[in-house]
Tab-separated table of C-alpha atoms and ligand atoms in Angstrom:
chain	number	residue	atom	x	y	z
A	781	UNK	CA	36.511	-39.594	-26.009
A	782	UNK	CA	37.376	-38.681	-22.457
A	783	UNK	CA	36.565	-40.906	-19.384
A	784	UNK	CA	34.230	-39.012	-18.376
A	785	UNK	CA	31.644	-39.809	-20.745
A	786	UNK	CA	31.802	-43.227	-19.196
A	787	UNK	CA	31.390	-42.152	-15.716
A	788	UNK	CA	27.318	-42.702	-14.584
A	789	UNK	CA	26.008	-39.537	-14.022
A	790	UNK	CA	24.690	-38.837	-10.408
A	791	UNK	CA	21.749	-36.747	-10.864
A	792	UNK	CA	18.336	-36.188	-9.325
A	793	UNK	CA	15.864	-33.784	-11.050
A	794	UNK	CA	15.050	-30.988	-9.320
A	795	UNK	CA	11.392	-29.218	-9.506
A	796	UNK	CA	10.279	-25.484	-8.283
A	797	UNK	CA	6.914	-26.210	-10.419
A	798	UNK	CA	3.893	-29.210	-9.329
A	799	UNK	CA	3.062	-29.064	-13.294
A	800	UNK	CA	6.672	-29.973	-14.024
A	801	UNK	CA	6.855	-32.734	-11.855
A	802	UNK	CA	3.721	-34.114	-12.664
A	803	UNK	CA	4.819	-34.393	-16.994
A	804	UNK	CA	7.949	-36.216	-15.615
A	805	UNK	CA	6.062	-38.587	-13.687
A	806	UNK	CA	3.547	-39.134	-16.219
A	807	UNK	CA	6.018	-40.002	-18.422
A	808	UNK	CA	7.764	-42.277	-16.144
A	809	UNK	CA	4.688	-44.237	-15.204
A	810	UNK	CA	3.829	-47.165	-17.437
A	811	UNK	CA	3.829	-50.996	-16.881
A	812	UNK	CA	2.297	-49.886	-12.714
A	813	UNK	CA	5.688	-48.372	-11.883
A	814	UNK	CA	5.670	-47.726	-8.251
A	815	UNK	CA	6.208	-44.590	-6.545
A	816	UNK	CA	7.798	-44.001	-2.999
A	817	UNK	CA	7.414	-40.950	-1.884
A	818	UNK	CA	9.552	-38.747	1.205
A	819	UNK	CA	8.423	-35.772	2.257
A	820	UNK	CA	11.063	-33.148	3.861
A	821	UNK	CA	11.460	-29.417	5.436
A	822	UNK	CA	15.375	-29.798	3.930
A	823	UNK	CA	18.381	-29.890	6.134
A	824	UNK	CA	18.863	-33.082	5.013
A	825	UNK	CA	20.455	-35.656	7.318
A	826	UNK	CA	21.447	-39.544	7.675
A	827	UNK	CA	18.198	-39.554	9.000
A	828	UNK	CA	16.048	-38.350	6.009
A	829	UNK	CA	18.841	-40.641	4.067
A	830	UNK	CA	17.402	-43.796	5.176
A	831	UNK	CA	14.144	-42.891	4.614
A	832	UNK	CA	15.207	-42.303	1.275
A	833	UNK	CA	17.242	-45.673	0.565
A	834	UNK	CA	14.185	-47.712	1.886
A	835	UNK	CA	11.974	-46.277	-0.608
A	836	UNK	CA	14.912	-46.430	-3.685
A	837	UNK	CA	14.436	-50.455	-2.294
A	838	UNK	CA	10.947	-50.615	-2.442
A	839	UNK	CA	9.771	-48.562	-5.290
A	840	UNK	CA	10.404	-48.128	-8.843
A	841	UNK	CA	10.500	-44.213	-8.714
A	842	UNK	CA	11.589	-42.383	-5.910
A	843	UNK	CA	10.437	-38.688	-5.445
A	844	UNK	CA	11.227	-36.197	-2.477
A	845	UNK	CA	10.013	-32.816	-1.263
A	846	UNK	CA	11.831	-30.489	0.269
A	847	UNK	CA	9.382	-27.577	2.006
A	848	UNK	CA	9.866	-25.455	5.129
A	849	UNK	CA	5.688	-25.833	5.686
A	850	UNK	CA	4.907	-22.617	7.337
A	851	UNK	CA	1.542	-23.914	8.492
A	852	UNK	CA	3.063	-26.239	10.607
A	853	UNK	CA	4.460	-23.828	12.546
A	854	UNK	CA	3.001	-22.065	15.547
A	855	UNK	CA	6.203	-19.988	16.108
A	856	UNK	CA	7.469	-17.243	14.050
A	857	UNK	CA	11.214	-17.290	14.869
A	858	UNK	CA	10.752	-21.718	14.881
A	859	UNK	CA	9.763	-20.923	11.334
A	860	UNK	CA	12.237	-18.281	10.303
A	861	UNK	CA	15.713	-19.998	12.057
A	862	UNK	CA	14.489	-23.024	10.274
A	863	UNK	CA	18.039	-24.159	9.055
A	864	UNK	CA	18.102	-24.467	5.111
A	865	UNK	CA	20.740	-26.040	3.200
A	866	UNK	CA	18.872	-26.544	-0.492
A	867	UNK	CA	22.616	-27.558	-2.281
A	868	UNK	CA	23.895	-29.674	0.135
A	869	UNK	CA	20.269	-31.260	0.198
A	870	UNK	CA	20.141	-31.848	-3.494
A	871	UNK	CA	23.692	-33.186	-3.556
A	872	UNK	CA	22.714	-35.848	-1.286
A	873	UNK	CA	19.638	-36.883	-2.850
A	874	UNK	CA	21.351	-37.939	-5.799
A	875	UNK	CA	23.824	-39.618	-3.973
A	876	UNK	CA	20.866	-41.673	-2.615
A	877	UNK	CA	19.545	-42.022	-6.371
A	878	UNK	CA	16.804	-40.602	-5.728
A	879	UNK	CA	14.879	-39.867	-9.134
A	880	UNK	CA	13.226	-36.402	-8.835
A	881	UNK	CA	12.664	-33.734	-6.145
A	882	UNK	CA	9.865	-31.102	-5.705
A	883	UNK	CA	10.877	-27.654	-4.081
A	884	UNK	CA	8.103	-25.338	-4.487
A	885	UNK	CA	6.550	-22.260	-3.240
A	886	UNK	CA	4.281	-21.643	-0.958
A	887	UNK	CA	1.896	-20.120	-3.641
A	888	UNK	CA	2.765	-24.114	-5.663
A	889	UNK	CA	1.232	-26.017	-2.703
A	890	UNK	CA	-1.649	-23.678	-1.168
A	891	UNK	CA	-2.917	-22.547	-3.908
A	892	UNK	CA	-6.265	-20.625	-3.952
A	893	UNK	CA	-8.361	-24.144	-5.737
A	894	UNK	CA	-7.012	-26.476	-2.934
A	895	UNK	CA	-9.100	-27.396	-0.387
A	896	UNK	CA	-8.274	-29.960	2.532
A	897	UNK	CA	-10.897	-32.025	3.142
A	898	UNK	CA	-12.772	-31.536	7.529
A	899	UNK	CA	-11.202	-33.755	9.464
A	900	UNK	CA	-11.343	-34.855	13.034
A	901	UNK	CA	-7.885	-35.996	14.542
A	902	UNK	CA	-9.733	-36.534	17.897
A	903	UNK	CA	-7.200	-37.231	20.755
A	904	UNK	CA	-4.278	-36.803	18.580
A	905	UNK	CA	-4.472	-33.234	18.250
A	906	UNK	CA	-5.440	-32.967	22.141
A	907	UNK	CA	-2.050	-34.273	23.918
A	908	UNK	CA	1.316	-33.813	23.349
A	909	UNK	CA	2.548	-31.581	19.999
A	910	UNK	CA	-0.916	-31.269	19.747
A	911	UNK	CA	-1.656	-29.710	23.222
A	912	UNK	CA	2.104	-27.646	23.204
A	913	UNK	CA	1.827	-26.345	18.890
A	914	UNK	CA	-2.078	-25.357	18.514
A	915	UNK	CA	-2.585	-26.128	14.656
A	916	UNK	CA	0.599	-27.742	14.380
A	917	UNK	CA	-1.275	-30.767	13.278
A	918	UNK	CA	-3.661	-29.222	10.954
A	919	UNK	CA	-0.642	-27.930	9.428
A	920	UNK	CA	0.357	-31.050	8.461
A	921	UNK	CA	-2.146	-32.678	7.187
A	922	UNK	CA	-3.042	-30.247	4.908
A	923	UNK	CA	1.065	-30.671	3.582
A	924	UNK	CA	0.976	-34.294	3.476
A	925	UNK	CA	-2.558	-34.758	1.773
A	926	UNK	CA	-1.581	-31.833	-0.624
A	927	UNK	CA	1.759	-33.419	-2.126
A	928	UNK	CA	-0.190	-36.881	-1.569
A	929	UNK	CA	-2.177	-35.421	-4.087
A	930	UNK	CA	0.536	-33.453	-6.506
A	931	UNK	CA	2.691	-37.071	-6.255
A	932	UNK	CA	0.255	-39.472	-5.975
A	933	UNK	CA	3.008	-42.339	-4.762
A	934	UNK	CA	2.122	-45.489	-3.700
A	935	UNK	CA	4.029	-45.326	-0.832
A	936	UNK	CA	5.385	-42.630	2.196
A	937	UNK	CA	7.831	-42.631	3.814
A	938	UNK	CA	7.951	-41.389	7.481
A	939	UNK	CA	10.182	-41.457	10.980
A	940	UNK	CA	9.360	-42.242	13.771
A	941	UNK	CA	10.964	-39.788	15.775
A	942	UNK	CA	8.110	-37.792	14.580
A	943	UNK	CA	5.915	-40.615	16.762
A	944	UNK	CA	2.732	-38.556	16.982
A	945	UNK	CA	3.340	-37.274	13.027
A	946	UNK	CA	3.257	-40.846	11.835
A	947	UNK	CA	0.072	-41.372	14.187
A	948	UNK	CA	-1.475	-38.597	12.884
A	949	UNK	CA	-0.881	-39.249	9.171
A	950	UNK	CA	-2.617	-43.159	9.244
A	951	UNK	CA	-5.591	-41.530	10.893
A	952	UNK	CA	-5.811	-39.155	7.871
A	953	UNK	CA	-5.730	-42.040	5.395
A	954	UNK	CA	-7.974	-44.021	7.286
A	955	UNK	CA	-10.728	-40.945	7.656
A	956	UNK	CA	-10.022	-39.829	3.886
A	957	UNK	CA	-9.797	-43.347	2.641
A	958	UNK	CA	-6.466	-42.979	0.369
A	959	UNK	CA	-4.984	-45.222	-1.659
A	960	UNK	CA	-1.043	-44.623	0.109
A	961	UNK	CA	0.581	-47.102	2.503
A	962	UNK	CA	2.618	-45.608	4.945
A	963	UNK	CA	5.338	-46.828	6.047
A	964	UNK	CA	7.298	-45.841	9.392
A	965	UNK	CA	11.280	-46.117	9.641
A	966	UNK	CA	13.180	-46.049	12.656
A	967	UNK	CA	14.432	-43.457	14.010
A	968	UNK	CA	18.686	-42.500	13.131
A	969	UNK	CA	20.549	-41.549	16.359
A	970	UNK	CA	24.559	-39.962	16.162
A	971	UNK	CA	26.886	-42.530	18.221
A	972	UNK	CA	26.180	-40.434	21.290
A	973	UNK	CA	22.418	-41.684	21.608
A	974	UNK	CA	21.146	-37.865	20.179
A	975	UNK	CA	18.084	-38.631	17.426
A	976	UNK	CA	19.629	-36.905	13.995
A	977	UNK	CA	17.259	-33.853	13.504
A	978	UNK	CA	17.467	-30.779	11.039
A	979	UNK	CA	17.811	-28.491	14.552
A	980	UNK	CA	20.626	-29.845	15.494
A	981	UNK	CA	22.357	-27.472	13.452
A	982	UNK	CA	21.296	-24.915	15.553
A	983	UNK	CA	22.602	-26.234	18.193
A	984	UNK	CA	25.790	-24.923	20.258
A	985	UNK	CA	28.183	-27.830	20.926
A	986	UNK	CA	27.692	-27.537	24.436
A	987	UNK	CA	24.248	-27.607	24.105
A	988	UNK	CA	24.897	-30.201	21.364
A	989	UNK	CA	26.255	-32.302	24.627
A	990	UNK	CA	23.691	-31.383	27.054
A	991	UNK	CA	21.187	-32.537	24.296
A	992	UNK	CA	22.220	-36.201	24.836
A	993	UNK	CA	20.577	-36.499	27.938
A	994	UNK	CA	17.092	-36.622	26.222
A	995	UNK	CA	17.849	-39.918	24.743
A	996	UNK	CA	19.562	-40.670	28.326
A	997	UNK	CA	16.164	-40.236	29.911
A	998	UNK	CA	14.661	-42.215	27.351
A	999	UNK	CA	16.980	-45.245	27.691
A	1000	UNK	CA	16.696	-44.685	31.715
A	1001	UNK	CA	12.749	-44.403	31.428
A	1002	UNK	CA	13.480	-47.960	29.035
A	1003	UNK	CA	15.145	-49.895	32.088
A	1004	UNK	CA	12.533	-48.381	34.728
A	1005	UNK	CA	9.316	-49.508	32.551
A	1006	UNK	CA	10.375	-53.116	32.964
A	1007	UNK	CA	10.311	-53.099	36.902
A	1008	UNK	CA	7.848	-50.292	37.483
A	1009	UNK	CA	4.665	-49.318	36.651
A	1010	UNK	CA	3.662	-46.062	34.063
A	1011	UNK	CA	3.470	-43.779	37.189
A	1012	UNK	CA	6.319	-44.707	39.069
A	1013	UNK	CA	8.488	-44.732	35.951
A	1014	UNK	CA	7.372	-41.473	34.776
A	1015	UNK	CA	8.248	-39.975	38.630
A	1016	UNK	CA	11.797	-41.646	38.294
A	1017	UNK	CA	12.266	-40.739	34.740
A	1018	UNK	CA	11.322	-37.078	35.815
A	1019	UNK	CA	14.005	-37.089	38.657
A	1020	UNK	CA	16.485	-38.070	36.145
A	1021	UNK	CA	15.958	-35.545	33.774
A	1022	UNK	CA	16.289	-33.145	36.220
A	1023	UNK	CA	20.041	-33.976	36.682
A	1024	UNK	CA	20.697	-32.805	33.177
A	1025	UNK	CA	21.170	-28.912	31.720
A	1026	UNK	CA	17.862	-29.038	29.699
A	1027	UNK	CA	14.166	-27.228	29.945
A	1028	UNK	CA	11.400	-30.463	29.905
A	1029	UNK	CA	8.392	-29.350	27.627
A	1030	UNK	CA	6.594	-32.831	28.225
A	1031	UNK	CA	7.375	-36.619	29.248
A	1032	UNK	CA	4.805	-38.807	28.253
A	1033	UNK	CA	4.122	-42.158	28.703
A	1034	UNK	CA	1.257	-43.174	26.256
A	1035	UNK	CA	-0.385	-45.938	24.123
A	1036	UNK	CA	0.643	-46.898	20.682
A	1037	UNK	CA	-2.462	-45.893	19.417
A	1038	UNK	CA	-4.523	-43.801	21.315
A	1039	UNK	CA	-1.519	-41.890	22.716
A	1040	UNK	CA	-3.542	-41.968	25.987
A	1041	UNK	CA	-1.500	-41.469	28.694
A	1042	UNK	CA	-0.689	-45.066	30.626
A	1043	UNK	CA	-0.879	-44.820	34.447
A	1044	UNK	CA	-1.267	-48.296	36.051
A	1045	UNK	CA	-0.392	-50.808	33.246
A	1046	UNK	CA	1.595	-51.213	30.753
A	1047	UNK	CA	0.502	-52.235	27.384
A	1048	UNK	CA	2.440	-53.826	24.491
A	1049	UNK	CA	4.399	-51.587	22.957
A	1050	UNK	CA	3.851	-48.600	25.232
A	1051	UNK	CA	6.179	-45.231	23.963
A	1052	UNK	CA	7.962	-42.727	26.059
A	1053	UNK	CA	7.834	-39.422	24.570
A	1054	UNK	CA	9.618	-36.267	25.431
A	1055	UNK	CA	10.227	-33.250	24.187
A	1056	UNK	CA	12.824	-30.686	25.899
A	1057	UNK	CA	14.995	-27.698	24.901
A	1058	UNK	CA	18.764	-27.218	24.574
A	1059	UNK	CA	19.453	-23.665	24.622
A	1060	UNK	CA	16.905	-21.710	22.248
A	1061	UNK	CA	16.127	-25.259	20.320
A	1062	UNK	CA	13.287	-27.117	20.343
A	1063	UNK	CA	14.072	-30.892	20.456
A	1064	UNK	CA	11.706	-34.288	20.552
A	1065	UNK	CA	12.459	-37.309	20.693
A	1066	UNK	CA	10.247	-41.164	21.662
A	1067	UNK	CA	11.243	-44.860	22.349
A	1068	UNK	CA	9.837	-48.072	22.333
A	1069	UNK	CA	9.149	-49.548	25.513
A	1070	UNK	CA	8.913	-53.458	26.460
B	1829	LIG	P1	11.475	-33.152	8.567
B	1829	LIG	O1	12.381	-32.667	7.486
B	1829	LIG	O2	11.956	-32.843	9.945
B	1829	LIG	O3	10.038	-32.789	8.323
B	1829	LIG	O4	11.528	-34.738	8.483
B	1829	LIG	C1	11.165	-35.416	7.308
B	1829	LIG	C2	10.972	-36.868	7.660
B	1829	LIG	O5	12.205	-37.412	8.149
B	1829	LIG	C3	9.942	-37.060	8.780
B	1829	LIG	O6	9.121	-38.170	8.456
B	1829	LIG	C4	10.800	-37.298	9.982
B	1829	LIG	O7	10.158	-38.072	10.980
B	1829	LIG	C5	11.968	-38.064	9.371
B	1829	LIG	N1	13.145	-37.986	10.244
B	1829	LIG	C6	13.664	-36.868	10.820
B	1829	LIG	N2	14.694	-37.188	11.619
B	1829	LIG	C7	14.843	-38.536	11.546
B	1829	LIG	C8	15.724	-39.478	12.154
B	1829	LIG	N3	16.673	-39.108	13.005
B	1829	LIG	N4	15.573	-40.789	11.846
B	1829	LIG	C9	14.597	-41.190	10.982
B	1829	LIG	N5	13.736	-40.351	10.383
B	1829	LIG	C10	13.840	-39.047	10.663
């Protein structure tokens, strides 16, 4: 008998079919086994990985998805120089232990029966991503509700570098009254202060360097907020940026909530969002103020 046969076997199983997934989760589900669920575009990072090790803490089974959504996306080229690294992906699910991965089609998840359910995101869809990727939001909904109902988990798992995503998402449960708690991690950043994100790949490493000043105006725009108000913050934030190599999309200074934009007062928990571009690449990033 060779050593090997001792060794535990890393594995996670993978899925290109719903119905597949479904019999192995039916037959992992008795005695109310919990599911955690983490839904993905791929281009997996330390990032995605601790979204992934909560839920392997909180859940009995453990189940990602790995889909490039292309109704999410209001730009062609966004969509097709979408970085994908499937292997390398898979490889470190299991290292996470995560139990069982879905990576369909596009024909497995729209499918000509589904139908997403009218909903009005209100504000959400009006400012920020919303106002700067027209259907961007509609986009994802219809994802997340779709695998919400292919998985059915008990939990999600989100980040919250995608601040407005996570908003977005508990309005959708609320409206549609499902059964899934979501939960919202924080968000990864590489030693230099950069948030991990699947297009960093794309990224030159000078532009890789320039990049770093997003989360510099973000930590700047932190000090400011607690000795100015949202408008003079946002005016002195702005001049900062504008010492760095990058192309501002949007600097917002909003509520928790609402995301309405916060001129006079501060309120608990306010966020500073941004969005900017290094080179070609589309970054965003948010932080927690007060
Ligand atoms: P994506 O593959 O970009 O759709 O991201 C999948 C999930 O991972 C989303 O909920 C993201 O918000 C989350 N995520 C992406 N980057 C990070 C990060 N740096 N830290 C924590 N979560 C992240």
């Amino acid at each position: 008998m060779s050593v090997c046969q001792f060794k535990k076997q890393i594995q996670v199983q993978v899925f290109r079919k719903v119905s597949e997934l479904q019999n192995f989760l039916q037959a992992q589900i008795q005695d109310s086994r919990s599911i955690g669920f983490i839904p993905t575009m791929g281009a997996l990072h330390a990032g995605h990985g601790s979204l992934v090790s909560k839920a392997r803490m909180e859940n009995d089974i453990v189940v990602a998805s790995i889909f490039v959504n292309p109704t999410q996306f209001n730009n062609p080229s966004d969509l097709e120089k979408y970085p994908r690294t499937i292997e390398k992906d898979v490889q470190l699910l299991a290292k996470l232990n995560c139990d069982a991965v879905l990576i369909p089609d596009v024909e497995q998840i729209y499918t000509k029966n589904f139908v997403m359910p009218p909903i009005d995101l209100g504000n959400l869809d009006q400012v920020m991503e919303g106002a700067f990727r027209p259907g961007h939001f509609m986009g994802v909904v219809s994802v997340v509700y779709r695998f919400f109902q292919i998985v059915d988990p008990d939990r999600a798992y989100f980040g919250l570098k995608d601040y407005q995503q996570v908003a977005v998402i508990r309005l959708m449960v609320q409206k549609l009254h499902l059964r899934q708690i979501i939960v919202a991690c924080p968000t990864l950043r590489e030693e230099s202060g950069l948030a991990m994100s699947s297009r960093n790949a794309r990224l030159t490493s000078s532009e890789k360097q320039d990049a770093v000043h997003i989360s510099q105006t973000l930590f700047y725009a932190a000090e400011q907020s607690k000795i100015h108000s949202p408008v003079e913050t946002k005016a002195l934030t702005l001049a900062f940026f504008e010492k760095g190599n990058l192309r501002l999309e949007y600097l917002e200074f909003v509520h928790p909530v609402t995301l309405e934009p916060l001129r006079d007062k501060w309120v608990p928990e306010s966020i500073a969002c941004i969005v900017a571009y290094a080179g070609e690449v589309r970054l965003i990033d948010n932080i927690q103020l007060n």
